[in-house]
Coordinates of C-alpha atoms in Angstrom, one line a residue:
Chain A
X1 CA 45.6 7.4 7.0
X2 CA 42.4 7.3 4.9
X3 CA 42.4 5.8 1.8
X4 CA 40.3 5.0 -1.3
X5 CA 40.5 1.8 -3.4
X6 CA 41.9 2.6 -6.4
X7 CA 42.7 0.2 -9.6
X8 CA 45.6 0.9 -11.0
X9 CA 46.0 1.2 -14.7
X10 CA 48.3 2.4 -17.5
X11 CA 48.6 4.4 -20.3
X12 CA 48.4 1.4 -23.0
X13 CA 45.2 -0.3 -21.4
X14 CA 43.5 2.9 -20.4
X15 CA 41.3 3.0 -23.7
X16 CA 40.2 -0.5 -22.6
X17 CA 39.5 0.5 -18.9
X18 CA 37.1 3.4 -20.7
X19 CA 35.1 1.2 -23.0
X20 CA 34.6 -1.3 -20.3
X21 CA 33.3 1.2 -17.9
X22 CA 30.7 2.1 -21.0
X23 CA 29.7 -0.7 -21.3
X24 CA 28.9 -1.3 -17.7
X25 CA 26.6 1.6 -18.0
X26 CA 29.5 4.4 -16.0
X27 CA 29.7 7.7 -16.5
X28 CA 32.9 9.7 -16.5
X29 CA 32.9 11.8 -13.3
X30 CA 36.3 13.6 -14.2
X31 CA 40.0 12.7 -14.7
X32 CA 42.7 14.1 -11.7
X33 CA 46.0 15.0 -12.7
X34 CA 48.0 15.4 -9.3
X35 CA 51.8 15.3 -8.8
X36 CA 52.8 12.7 -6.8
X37 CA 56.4 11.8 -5.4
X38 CA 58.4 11.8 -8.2
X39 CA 55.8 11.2 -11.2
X40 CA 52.2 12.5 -11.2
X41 CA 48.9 10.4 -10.9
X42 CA 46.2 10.6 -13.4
X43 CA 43.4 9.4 -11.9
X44 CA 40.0 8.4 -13.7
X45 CA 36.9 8.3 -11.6
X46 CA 33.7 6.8 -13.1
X47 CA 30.6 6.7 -11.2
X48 CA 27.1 4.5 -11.4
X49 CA 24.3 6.2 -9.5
X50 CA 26.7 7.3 -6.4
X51 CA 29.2 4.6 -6.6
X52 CA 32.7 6.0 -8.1
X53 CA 35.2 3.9 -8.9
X54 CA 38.4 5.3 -9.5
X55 CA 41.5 3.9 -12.0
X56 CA 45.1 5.4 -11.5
X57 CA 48.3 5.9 -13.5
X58 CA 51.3 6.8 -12.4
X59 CA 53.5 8.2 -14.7
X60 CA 56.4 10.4 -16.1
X61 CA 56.7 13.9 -17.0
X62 CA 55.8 14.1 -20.4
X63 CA 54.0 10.7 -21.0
X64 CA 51.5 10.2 -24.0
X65 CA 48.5 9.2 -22.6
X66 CA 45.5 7.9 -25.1
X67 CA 42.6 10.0 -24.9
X68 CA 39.7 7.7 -24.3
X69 CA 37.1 10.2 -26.1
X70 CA 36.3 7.7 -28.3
X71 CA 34.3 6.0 -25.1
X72 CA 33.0 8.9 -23.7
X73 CA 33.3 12.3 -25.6
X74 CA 33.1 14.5 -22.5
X75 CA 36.5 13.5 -21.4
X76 CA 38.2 17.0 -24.1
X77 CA 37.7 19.1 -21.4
X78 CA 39.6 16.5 -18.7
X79 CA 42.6 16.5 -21.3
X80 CA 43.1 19.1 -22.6
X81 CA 42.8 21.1 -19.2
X82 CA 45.4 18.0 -18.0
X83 CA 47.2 19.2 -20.9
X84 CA 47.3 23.0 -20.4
X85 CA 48.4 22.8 -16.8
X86 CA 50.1 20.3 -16.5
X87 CA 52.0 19.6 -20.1
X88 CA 50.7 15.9 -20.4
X89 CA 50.0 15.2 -24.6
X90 CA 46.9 13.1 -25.5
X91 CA 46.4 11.4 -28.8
X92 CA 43.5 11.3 -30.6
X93 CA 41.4 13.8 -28.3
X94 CA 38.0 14.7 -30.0
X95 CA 38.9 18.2 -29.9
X96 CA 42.1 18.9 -29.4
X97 CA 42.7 22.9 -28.8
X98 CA 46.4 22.5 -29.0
X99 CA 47.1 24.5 -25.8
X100 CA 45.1 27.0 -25.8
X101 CA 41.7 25.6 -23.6
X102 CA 43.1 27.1 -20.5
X103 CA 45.3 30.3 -21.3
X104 CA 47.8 31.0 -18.8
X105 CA 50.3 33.7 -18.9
X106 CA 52.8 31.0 -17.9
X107 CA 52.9 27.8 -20.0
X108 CA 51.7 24.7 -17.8
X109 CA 51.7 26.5 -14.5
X110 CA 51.4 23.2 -12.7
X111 CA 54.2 21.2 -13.6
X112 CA 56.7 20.8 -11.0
X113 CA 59.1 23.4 -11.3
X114 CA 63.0 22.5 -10.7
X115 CA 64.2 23.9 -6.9
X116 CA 65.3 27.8 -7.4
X117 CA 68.6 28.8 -7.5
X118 CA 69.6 30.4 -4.3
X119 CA 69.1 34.0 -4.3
X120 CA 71.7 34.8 -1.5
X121 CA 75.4 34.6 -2.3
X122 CA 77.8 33.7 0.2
X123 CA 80.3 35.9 0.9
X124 CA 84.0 34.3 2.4
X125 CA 84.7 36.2 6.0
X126 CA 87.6 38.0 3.8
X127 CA 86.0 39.8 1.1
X128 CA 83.4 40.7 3.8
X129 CA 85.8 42.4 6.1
Chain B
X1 CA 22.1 24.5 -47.5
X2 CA 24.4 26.9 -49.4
X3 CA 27.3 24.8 -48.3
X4 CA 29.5 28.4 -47.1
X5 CA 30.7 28.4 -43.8
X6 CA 31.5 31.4 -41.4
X7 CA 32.9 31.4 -38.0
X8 CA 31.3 33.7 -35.4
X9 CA 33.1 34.6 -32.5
X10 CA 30.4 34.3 -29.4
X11 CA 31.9 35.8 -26.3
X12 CA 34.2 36.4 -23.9
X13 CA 32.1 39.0 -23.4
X14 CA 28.3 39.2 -24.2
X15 CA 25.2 40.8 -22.8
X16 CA 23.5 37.6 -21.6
X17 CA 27.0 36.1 -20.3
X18 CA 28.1 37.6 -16.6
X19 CA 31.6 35.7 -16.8
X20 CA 33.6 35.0 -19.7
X21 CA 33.4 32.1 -21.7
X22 CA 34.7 32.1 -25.9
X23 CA 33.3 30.1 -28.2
X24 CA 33.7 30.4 -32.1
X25 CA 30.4 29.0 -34.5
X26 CA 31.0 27.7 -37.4
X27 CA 27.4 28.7 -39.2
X28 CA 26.6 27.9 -42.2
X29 CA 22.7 29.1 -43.3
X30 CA 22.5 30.6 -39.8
X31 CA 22.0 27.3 -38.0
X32 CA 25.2 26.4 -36.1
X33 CA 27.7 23.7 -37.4
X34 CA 29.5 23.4 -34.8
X35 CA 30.2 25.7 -31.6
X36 CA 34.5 25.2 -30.0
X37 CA 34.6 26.7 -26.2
X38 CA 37.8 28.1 -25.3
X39 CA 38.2 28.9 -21.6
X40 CA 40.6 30.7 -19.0
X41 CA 39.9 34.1 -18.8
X42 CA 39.3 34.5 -15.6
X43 CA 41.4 31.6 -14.3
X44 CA 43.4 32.3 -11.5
X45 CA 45.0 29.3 -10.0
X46 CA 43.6 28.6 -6.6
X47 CA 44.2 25.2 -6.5
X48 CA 47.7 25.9 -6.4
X49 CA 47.5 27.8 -3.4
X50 CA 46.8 24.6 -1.0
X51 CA 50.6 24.3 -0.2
X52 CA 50.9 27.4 0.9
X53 CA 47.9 27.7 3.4
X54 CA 46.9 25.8 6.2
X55 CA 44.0 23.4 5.6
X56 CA 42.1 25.0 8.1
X57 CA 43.2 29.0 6.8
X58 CA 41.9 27.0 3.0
X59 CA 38.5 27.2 3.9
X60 CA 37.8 30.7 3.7
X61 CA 39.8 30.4 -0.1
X62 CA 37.8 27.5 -1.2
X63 CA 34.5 29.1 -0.7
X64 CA 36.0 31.7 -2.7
X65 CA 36.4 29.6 -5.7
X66 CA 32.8 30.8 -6.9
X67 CA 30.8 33.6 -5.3
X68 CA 26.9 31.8 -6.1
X69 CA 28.2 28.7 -5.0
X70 CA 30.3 29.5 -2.2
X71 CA 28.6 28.0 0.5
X72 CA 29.2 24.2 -1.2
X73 CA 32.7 24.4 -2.0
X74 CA 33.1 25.8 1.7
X75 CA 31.6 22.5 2.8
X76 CA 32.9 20.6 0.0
X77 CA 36.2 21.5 1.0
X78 CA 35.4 21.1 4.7
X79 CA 33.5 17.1 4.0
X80 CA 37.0 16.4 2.5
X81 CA 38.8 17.2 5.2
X82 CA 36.6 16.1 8.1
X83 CA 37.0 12.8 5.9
X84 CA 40.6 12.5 5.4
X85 CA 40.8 13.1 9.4
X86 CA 38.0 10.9 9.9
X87 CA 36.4 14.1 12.2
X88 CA 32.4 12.8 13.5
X89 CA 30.7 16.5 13.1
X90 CA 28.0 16.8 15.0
X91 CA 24.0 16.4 13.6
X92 CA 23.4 19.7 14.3
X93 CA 26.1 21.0 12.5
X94 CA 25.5 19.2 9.4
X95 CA 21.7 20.0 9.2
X96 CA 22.6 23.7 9.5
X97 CA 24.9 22.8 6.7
X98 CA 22.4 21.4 5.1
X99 CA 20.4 24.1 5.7
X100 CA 22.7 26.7 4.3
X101 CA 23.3 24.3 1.2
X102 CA 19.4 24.5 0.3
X103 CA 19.6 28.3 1.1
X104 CA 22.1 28.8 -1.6
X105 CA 20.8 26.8 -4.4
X106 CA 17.4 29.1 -3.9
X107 CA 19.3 32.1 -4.7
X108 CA 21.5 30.3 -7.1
X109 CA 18.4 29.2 -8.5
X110 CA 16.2 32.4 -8.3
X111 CA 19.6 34.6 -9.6
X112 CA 19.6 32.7 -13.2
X113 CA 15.6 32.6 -13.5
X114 CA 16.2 36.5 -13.0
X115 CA 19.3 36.7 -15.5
X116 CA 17.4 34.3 -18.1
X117 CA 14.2 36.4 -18.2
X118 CA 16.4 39.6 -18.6
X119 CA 18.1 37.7 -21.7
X120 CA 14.8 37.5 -23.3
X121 CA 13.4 40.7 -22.3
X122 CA 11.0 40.4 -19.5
X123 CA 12.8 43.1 -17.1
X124 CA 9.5 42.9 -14.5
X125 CA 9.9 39.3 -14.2
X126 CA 13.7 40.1 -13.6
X127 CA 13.1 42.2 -10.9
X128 CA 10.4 39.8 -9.0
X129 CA 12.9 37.0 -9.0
X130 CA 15.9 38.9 -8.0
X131 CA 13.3 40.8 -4.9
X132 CA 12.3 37.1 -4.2
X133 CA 16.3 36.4 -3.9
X134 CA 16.7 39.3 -1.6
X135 CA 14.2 37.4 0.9
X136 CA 17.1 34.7 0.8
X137 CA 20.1 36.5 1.0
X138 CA 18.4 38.0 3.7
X139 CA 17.9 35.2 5.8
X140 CA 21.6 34.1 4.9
X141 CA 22.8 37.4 6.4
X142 CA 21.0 36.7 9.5
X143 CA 21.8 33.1 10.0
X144 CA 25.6 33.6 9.1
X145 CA 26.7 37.7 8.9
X146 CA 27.2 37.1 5.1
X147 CA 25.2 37.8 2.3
X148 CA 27.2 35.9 -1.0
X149 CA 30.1 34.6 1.3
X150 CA 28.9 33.0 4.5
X151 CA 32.5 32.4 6.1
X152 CA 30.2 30.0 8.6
X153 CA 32.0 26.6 7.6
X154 CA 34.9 25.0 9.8
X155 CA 36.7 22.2 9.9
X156 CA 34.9 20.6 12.3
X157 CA 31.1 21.8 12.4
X158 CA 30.2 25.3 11.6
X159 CA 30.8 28.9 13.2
X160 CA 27.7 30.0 14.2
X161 CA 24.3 28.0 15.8
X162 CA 21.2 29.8 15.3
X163 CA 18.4 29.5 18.1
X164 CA 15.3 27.4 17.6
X165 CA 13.3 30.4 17.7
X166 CA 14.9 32.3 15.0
X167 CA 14.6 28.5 12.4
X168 CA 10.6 28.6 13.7
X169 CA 10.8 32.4 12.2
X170 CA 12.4 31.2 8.9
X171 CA 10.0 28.4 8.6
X172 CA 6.9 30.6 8.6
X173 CA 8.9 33.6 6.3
X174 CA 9.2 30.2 4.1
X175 CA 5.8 30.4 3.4
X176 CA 5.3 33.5 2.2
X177 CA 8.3 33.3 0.1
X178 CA 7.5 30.2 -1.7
X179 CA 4.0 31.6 -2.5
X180 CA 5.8 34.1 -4.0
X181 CA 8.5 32.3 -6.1
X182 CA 4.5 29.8 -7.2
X183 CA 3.5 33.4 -8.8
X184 CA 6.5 33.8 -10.5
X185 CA 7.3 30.0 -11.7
X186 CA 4.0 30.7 -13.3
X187 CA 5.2 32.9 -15.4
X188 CA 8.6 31.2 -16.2
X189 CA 6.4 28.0 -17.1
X190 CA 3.0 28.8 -19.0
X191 CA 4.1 32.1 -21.1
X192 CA 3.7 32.1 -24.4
X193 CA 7.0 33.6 -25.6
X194 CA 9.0 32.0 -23.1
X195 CA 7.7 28.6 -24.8
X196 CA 8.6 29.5 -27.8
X197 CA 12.0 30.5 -27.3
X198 CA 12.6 27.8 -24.8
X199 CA 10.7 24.8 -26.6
X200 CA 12.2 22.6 -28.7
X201 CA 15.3 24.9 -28.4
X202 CA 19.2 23.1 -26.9
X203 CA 18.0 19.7 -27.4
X204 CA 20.0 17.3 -25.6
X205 CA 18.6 13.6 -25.3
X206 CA 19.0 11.3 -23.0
X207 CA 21.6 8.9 -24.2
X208 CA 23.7 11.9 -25.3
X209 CA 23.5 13.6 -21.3
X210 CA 24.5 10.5 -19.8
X211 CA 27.5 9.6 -22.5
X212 CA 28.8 13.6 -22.4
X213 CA 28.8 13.1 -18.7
X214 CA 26.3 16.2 -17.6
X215 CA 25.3 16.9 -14.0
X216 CA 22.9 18.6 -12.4
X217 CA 19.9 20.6 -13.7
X218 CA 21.1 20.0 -17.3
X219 CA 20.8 16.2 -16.9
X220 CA 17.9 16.3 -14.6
X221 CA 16.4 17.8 -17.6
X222 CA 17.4 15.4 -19.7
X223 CA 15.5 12.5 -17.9
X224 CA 18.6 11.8 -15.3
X225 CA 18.2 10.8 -12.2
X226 CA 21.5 12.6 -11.1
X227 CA 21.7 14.0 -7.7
X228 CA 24.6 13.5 -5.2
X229 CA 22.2 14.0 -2.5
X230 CA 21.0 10.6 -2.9
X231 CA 23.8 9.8 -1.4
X232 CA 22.7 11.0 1.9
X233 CA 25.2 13.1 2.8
X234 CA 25.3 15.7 5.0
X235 CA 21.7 15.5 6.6
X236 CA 20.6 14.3 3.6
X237 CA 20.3 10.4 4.3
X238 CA 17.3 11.9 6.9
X239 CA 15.8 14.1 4.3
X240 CA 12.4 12.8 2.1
X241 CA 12.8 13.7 -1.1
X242 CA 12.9 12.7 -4.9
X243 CA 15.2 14.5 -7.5
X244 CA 13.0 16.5 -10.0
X245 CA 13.2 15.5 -13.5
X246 CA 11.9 16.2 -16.8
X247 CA 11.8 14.6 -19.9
X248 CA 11.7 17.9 -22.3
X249 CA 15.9 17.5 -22.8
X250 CA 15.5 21.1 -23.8
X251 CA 15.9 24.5 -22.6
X252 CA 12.2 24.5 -21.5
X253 CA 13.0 21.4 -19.3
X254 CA 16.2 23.4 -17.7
X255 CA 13.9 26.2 -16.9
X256 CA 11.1 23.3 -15.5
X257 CA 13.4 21.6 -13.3
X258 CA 15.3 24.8 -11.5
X259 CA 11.7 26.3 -10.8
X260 CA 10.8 23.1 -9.4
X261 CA 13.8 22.8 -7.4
X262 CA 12.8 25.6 -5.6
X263 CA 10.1 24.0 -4.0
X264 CA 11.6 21.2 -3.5
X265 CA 14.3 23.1 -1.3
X266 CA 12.0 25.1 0.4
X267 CA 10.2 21.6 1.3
X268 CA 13.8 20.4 2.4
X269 CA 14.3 23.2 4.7
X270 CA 11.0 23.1 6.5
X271 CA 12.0 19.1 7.0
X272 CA 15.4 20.3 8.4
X273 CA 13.7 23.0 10.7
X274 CA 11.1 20.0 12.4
X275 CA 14.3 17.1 12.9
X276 CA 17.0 19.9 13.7
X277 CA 18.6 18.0 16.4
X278 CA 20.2 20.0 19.8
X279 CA 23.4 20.0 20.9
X280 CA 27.2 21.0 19.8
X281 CA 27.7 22.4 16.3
X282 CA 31.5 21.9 16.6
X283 CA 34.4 19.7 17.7
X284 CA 37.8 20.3 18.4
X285 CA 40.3 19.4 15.5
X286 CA 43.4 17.7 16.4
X287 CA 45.9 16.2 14.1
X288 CA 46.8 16.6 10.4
X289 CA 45.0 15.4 7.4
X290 CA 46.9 12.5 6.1
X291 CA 45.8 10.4 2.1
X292 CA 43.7 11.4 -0.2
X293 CA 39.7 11.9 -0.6
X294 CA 37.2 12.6 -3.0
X295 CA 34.4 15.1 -1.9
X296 CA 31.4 15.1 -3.5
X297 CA 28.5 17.3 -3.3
X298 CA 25.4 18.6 -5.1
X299 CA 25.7 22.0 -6.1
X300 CA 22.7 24.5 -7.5
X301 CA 24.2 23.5 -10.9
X302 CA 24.7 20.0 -10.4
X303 CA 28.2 17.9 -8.9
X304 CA 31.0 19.6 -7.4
X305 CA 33.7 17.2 -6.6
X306 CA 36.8 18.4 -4.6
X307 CA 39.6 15.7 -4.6
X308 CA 42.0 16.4 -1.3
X309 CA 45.8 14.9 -0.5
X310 CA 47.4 15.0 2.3
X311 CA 50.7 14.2 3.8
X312 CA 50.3 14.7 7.8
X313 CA 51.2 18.0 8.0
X314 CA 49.2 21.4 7.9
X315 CA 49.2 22.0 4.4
X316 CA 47.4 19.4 1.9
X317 CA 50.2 18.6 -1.3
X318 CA 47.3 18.7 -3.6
X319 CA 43.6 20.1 -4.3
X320 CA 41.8 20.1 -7.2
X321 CA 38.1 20.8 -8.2
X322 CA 35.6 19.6 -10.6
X323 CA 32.9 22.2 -10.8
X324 CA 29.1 21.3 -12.4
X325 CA 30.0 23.6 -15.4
X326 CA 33.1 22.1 -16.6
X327 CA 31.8 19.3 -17.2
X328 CA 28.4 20.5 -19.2
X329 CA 30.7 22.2 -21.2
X330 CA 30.8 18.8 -23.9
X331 CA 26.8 19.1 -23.6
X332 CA 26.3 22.8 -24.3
X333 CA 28.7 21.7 -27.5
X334 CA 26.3 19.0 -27.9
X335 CA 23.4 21.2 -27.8
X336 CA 24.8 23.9 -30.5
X337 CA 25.2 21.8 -32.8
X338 CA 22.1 22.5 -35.3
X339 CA 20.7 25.3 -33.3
X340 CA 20.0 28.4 -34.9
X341 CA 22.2 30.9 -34.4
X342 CA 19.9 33.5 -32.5
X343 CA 19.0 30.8 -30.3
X344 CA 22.4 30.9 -29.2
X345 CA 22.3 32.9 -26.6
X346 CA 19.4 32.1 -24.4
X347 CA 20.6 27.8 -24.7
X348 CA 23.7 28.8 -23.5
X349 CA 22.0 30.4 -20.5
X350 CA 20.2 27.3 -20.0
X351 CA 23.1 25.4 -18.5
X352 CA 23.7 28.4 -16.0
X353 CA 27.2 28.4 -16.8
X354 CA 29.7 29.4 -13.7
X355 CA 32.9 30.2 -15.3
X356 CA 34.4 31.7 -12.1
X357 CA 33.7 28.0 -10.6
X358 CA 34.6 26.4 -13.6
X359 CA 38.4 27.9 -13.4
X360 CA 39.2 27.9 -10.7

């Protein structure tokens, strides 16, 4: 299994992680919203020259997550594309387009969606006869 | 300063935009205050589509994502992979790769000079850069059966080898092509409108590149030494070669760095013709890709990243991009601001937006 060293991290200290990556002269490469198991990773990757280095927090649907635009002001289009697909809220983004960045016929198209409902009914051996 | 503001819708559609892209200018004295992007017109939700194809059946989706840049995310997607599985492709394989990769951002490249010079009116110089581009495609038709989408990529190596006779061909066509593309650069760098409508015009310093997180071109421009292929991937570790810069941080140093690019690619290619190595340009895949991996490559307009998951079995769980224009969308913002507004067009050209790439 291949893996990549990831540091994890948390919503309340993720504003720290961002300044501290400033000031060690990082750029923000791009924040990853995936689902994982039961909660989704949002994972920040900073880079120096070609070294990335990645932070990760796993968290609830839901969660309110500080935006860490006050570090680096690209990271708008990170949230509120996290926020559109994915229904994550962000405080205090730079810009903060209140849903409608990404406009999808279907609101946050990449949330996990609850199991259908089964669309074949059983029928008992008597009614069927 | 009169102090009244207007707002002035710019886009989704617009003669000097090919793909959609919204953004509403808050002018005041016809200088822009401030400039909001909007996005998602044309998104379409690829990404989501990795669960329900096999990681192998992905590839021909992935290079799909964008039809200029579809070579890359092809081999993007394909580096991811071959990384997750921990797959050795063979040299020969990744310098035709390479190869390809160089191809593209030639026709990337020559594509917007030909756009850009329409958007200011010069329709001749148009033409010549979009006839120099046919000499490209053309050579990406007869390498890999594909004009705009190659389909050559595999997990594993590539599709199709092409015979040391036919690279010795392309090395000498080369030539003549790149004395071509010196005429017109020419043009594109010493004209006396083009100056003036490009000088001093979508200024975006240094400090303010590197903070807002640009890639590619735009930061090259901006006095960034950005370039994944420093990394030496692909063939790249064996390839001499310094990332152009300029120092302009304007839309004249945009237009300086793609035309120099194109020399620089055409000197990559004749370096990857000499070392092209013999032998396989394939393996055989076994197995399932298993964790996760973040892809990285350069792209015409800068870094592409394509993060992969896996959980052993044919389908990855998760896939998701990060295309060059998505994140220069904070610098074009950057570079609005204070810009007159019939500048407008022309500095949003200069970032060579990609909005198919950008959504996905």
């Amino acid at each position: 299994m291949t893996t990549m060293e990831i540091i994890p991290a948390s919503p309340a200290g993720i504003e720290k992680v961002a300044a501290d990556m400033k000031a060690d002269g990082r750029r923000l490469v791009v924040i990853t919203c995936t689902a994982a198991a039961n909660d989704y990773d949002i994972t920040y990757s900073f880079a120096k020259g070609n070294d990335l280095l990645h932070y990760r927090m796993t968290v609830p649907e839901g969660t309110s997550i500080p935006a860490i635009d006050a570090s680096f002001g690209g990271a708008f289009v990170y949230e509120n594309e996290i926020h559109d697909l994915y229904g994550f809220t962000f405080t205090n983004m730079a810009l903060d387009f209140g849903g409608t960045f990404i406009r999808t016929s279907v609101p946050y198209p990449f949330k996990k969606k609850e199991a259908p409902a089964p669309t074949v009914t059983k029928v008992s051996k008597e009614d069927a006869s | 300063m009169t102090g009244k503001r207007t707002v002035v819708p710019f886009g989704p559609q617009h003669p000097v935009l090919p793909e959609p892209i919204h953004l509403d200018l808050v002018i005041e004295d016809e200088h822009v205050v401030e400039a909001i992007p909007s996005i998602g017109y044309v998104h379409r939700g690829l990404e989501s589509l990795v669960d329900r194809r096999e990681y192998s059946d992905f590839v021909y989706l992935a290079e799909r994502i964008c039809g200029i840049c579809s070579f890359t995310h092809s081999s993007t997607f394909c580096q991811g992979v071959e990384g997750l599985m921990g797959i050795e492709v063979p040299a020969r394989a990744t310098y035709l790769r390479t190869m390809w990769g160089e191809y593209s951002r030639l026709h990337s490249h020559l594509l917007w000079l030909g756009l850009f010079a329409d958007a200011l009116g010069f329709e001749s110089l148009f033409y010549n850069a979009w006839k120099i581009r046919e000499s490209i495609l053309n050579e990406l038709e007869a390498t890999t059966g594909g004009r705009v989408i190659q389909g050559v990529c595999k997990v594993g190596g590539v599709r199709r080898d092409v015979t040391n006779e036919f690279l010795s061909g392309m090395d000498k066509r080369l030539d003549d092509i790149e004395a071509e593309m010196q005429e017109m650069s020419k043009v594109f760098l010493s004209d006396y409108t083009l100056k003036k409508r490009l000088v001093g015009k979508g200024v975006l310093k240094t400090d303010a590149a590197y903070n807002l997180g640009a890639v590619g071109p735009v930061a090259r421009a901006s006095g960034l030494v950005e370039d994944v292929r420093t990394s030496g991937y692909l063939a790249y570790g064996d390839i001499s070669f310094k990332p152009v810069t300029a120092d302009g941080c304007d839309g004249y140093a945009r237009c300086e760095v793609r035309c120099k690019e194109l020399f620089q690619s055409v000197d990559i290619i004749h370096q990857i013709i000499a070392g092209m190595p013999e032998g396989d340009v394939s393996v055989p895949v076994k197995g399932n890709p298993d964790g996760e991996f973040f892809s990285r490559s350069e792209q015409p307009r800068g870094e592409v990243i394509h993060y992969l998951r896996g959980n052993g079995t044919k389908n990855l769980t998760q896939f998701r991009v990060r295309t060059p224009t998505l994140t220069n969308v904070p610098s074009l913002v950057a570079m609005l601001a204070g810009a007159e507004l019939a500048d407008v067009p022309q500095i949003v050209l200069t970032i060579d937006p990609c909005i198919g790439c950008m959504e996905r």
